[in-house]
Rosetta silent file (secondary structure, phi, psi, omega in degrees, C-alpha in Angstrom):
SEQUENCE: XXXXXXXXXXXXXXXXXXXXXXXXXXXXXXXXXXXXXXXXXXXXXXXXXXXXXXXXXXXXXXXXXXXXXXXXXXXXXXXXXXXXXXXXXXXXXXXXXXXXXXXXXXXXXXXXXXX
SCORE:     score description
SCORE:     0.000 S_00000001
   1 L     0.000  135.334 -151.290    0.095   -0.066   -0.276 S_00000001
   2 L   -80.441  130.961  162.005    1.608    3.603   -1.164 S_00000001
   3 E  -133.972  170.952 -168.918    1.011    5.688    1.515 S_00000001
   4 E  -141.851   96.774  174.452    2.720    9.982    1.423 S_00000001
   5 E  -110.032  101.502  175.941    2.571   11.406    4.948 S_00000001
   6 L  -105.254  152.130  179.689    3.664   15.080    4.908 S_00000001
   7 L  -124.701  158.878 -173.405    4.879   17.037    7.926 S_00000001
   8 L   140.948  -53.079 -165.407    5.990   20.461    8.989 S_00000001
   9 L   -79.544  164.197  169.591    3.440   22.809    9.032 S_00000001
  10 L  -171.454 -136.427  158.961    2.004   25.025   11.153 S_00000001
  11 E   -83.995  113.922 -142.722    2.238   28.625   12.343 S_00000001
  12 E  -136.344  140.967  160.424    4.830   30.891   11.246 S_00000001
  13 L   -85.794  153.403  169.830    5.234   34.935   11.008 S_00000001
  14 L   -51.727  149.463 -164.827    5.657   36.630    8.043 S_00000001
  15 L    93.281  -25.698  173.843    9.428   36.391    7.048 S_00000001
  16 L   -87.013 -165.390  178.031    9.879   33.270    8.597 S_00000001
  17 L  -163.725  138.821 -161.475   10.438   29.659    7.600 S_00000001
  18 L  -122.995  145.350  173.385    9.209   26.357    7.726 S_00000001
  19 L   -89.665   46.057 -178.299   10.771   22.657    6.328 S_00000001
  20 L   -25.276  164.229 -160.753    7.726   20.659    5.138 S_00000001
  21 L  -135.998  114.878 -178.788    8.239   16.633    4.975 S_00000001
  22 L  -143.483   99.043  179.724    6.965   14.145    2.829 S_00000001
  23 E   -92.282  150.602 -165.116    7.514   10.819    3.679 S_00000001
  24 E  -131.350  176.173  178.440    6.569    8.167    1.779 S_00000001
  25 E  -156.313  162.880  146.180    6.350    3.804    1.727 S_00000001
  26 L   113.842    5.873  172.588    4.688    1.253   -0.570 S_00000001
  27 L  -144.547 -178.184  177.331    6.876    2.568   -3.661 S_00000001
  28 L   -90.099  102.423 -145.792   10.051    2.777   -5.322 S_00000001
  29 H   -52.609  -58.088 -164.462   10.451    6.109   -3.962 S_00000001
  30 H   -93.652   57.411 -178.462   13.369    7.422   -6.727 S_00000001
  31 H  -135.871   10.190 -179.391   11.813    6.208   -9.786 S_00000001
  32 L  -109.339  133.228  130.826    9.042    8.956   -9.126 S_00000001
  33 E   -71.166  131.228  144.884    8.527   12.475   -9.923 S_00000001
  34 E   -70.238  114.834  177.676    7.847   14.475   -6.943 S_00000001
  35 E  -141.292  135.856  160.528    5.949   17.956   -6.338 S_00000001
  36 E   -61.751  163.619  179.770    4.372   20.035   -3.975 S_00000001
  37 E  -167.461  158.329 -138.531    1.212   21.571   -4.563 S_00000001
  38 E   170.489  110.422  170.890   -0.869   24.086   -2.276 S_00000001
  39 E  -115.932  126.174  172.842   -4.584   24.764   -2.297 S_00000001
  40 L  -100.397 -174.715  162.768   -5.433   27.762   -0.198 S_00000001
  41 L   -71.454  114.261 -164.334   -8.979   28.463    0.712 S_00000001
  42 L    87.453   62.450  143.767  -11.930   29.379   -2.315 S_00000001
  43 L  -159.398  165.267 -158.342   -9.123   28.839   -4.525 S_00000001
  44 L   -56.269 -179.659  161.593   -7.908   25.766   -7.084 S_00000001
  45 L   -56.053  175.281   78.200   -4.818   23.504   -6.224 S_00000001
  46 L   -63.597  118.236  177.972   -1.771   25.101   -7.156 S_00000001
  47 L   -89.598  129.731 -166.756    2.024   23.360   -8.325 S_00000001
  48 L   -84.985  -53.014  173.926    4.301   24.991   -6.016 S_00000001
  49 L  -159.503  132.632 -176.478    7.576   22.453   -7.280 S_00000001
  50 L   -76.017  155.677  157.852    8.848   19.394   -9.242 S_00000001
  51 L  -124.703  165.291  146.570   11.538   17.623   -8.109 S_00000001
  52 L  -107.936  168.383  178.836   12.394   14.432  -11.088 S_00000001
  53 L   -72.820  -45.686 -167.366   13.968   11.269  -10.458 S_00000001
  54 L   -78.169   58.906  148.704   17.531   12.860  -12.176 S_00000001
  55 L    43.896   27.315 -168.454   16.813   15.396   -9.322 S_00000001
  56 L   -86.020  139.455  175.151   16.028   18.206  -11.969 S_00000001
  57 L  -100.242  149.530  168.779   14.071   21.156  -10.511 S_00000001
  58 L  -160.564  167.108 -152.513   11.649   23.361  -11.498 S_00000001
  59 L  -151.853  130.680  173.844    9.672   26.091   -9.314 S_00000001
  60 L   -77.985  126.585  171.977    6.278   27.915   -9.946 S_00000001
  61 L   -15.153  -51.769  158.604    7.272   31.933  -10.456 S_00000001
  62 L   -16.313  -51.413 -166.756    5.899   32.717   -7.243 S_00000001
  63 L   -65.731  -60.129 -163.878    8.018   30.704   -5.338 S_00000001
  64 E   -62.747  156.195  163.247   11.440   30.974   -6.591 S_00000001
  65 L   103.457  -35.795  168.858   14.197   32.117   -5.005 S_00000001
  66 L   -80.094  -45.067 -146.602   12.283   31.259   -1.432 S_00000001
  67 E   -99.232  124.399  160.929   11.516   28.082   -2.076 S_00000001
  68 E  -109.141  146.907  161.483   13.763   24.790   -2.374 S_00000001
  69 E  -132.591  147.964 -162.492   12.675   21.525   -2.884 S_00000001
  70 E  -146.674  143.930  179.139   14.949   18.663   -2.076 S_00000001
  71 E  -136.948 -173.108 -154.846   14.875   14.990   -2.135 S_00000001
  72 E  -145.966   91.490  175.791   16.640   11.950    0.060 S_00000001
  73 L   -80.088   -1.299 -163.646   16.186    8.956   -1.991 S_00000001
  74 L   -99.161    9.960 -166.074   17.671    6.312    0.529 S_00000001
  75 L   -97.641  -22.327 -112.439   15.088    8.269    3.398 S_00000001
  76 L     0.825   89.523 -168.377   12.404    8.239    0.732 S_00000001
  77 E  -137.745  142.584  140.045   11.488   11.585    1.494 S_00000001
  78 E  -125.530  146.264 -166.908   10.818   14.541    0.141 S_00000001
  79 E  -121.457  160.936  159.189   11.342   18.139    1.506 S_00000001
  80 E  -114.995  119.439  153.505   10.327   21.991    0.820 S_00000001
  81 E   -90.661   97.346 -149.531   12.131   24.567    2.382 S_00000001
  82 L   -98.775  153.085  164.924   10.373   27.895    2.529 S_00000001
  83 L  -142.415  150.830  145.289   12.101   30.864    3.376 S_00000001
  84 L    79.561   11.847  169.278   11.203   34.493    3.448 S_00000001
  85 L   -45.149  169.084  176.112    7.013   33.749    3.621 S_00000001
  86 L  -149.618  177.064  178.781    4.902   35.623    3.420 S_00000001
  87 H   -50.051  -28.720  159.946    0.689   35.569    4.035 S_00000001
  88 H   -94.677   22.842  170.884   -0.079   34.736    1.100 S_00000001
  89 H   -77.242  -23.726 -169.728    1.747   31.512    1.016 S_00000001
  90 L   -59.191  137.548  178.949   -1.023   29.870    3.803 S_00000001
  91 E   178.636  142.538  118.921   -2.401   27.056    1.990 S_00000001
  92 E  -161.736 -127.686 -143.310   -2.453   23.812    2.388 S_00000001
  93 E  -115.355  146.600  164.097    0.592   21.677    1.236 S_00000001
  94 E  -138.473  174.475  161.536    0.504   18.091   -0.332 S_00000001
  95 E  -113.714  166.177 -170.428    2.801   16.143   -2.040 S_00000001
  96 E  -157.903  133.498 -164.597    2.347   14.149   -4.735 S_00000001
  97 E  -116.268  137.476 -166.656    4.572   11.250   -6.315 S_00000001
  98 E  -120.410  155.975 -178.801    3.993   10.991  -10.276 S_00000001
  99 L   150.291  106.156 -169.475    5.210    8.036  -12.916 S_00000001
 100 L    40.801 -125.439 -175.461    3.019    7.731  -15.866 S_00000001
 101 L   -82.978    8.508  178.748   -0.520    6.922  -15.040 S_00000001
 102 L  -127.654  110.723 -138.026    0.346    6.405  -11.678 S_00000001
 103 L  -123.530  108.012 -137.689   -0.242    9.205   -9.389 S_00000001
 104 E  -155.182   92.266 -168.844   -0.327    9.152   -5.465 S_00000001
 105 E   -91.407  149.303 -161.084   -1.305   12.079   -3.129 S_00000001
 106 L  -112.111  166.011 -160.739   -0.353   12.572    0.192 S_00000001
 107 L   -97.988   35.320  126.952   -3.397   14.076    2.728 S_00000001
 108 L   112.127  156.476  168.115   -2.016   17.617    3.246 S_00000001
 109 E  -145.739  127.479  171.662   -0.046   19.700    6.197 S_00000001
 110 E   -47.870   77.196  172.590   -1.541   23.091    7.446 S_00000001
 111 E  -119.025  142.630 -138.845    0.863   26.450    6.955 S_00000001
 112 E  -142.185  110.274  158.981   -0.506   29.297    8.145 S_00000001
 113 E   -89.012  103.389 -170.726    1.512   32.648    7.539 S_00000001
 114 L  -172.250  149.179 -170.369    0.427   35.232    9.620 S_00000001
 115 L   -77.472    0.000    0.000    1.329   37.786   12.241 S_00000001
């Protein structure tokens, strides 16, 4: 059974940092592209950052220079380091594993940026 479990969310002040983790099990992690998405209240889910099996990274324009995606294949885990957080970064953050037609989602972790 494939599982993706996000953690690391919470309440942070504007300008602060958080590191999200997505621990996976039940899949051959190293061959999957891993993506972080987010969904704010009343908005559609949007892509934040992707890292391929070959560790090529792509980012949404709104997080470039602030967020960094990384992966640890030995730990079957993908990370999202978020710096210089803004109130508009408030959302539920989800991780996704994708390989051809196989797509798996975690349950999400809440990130709230507020003073």
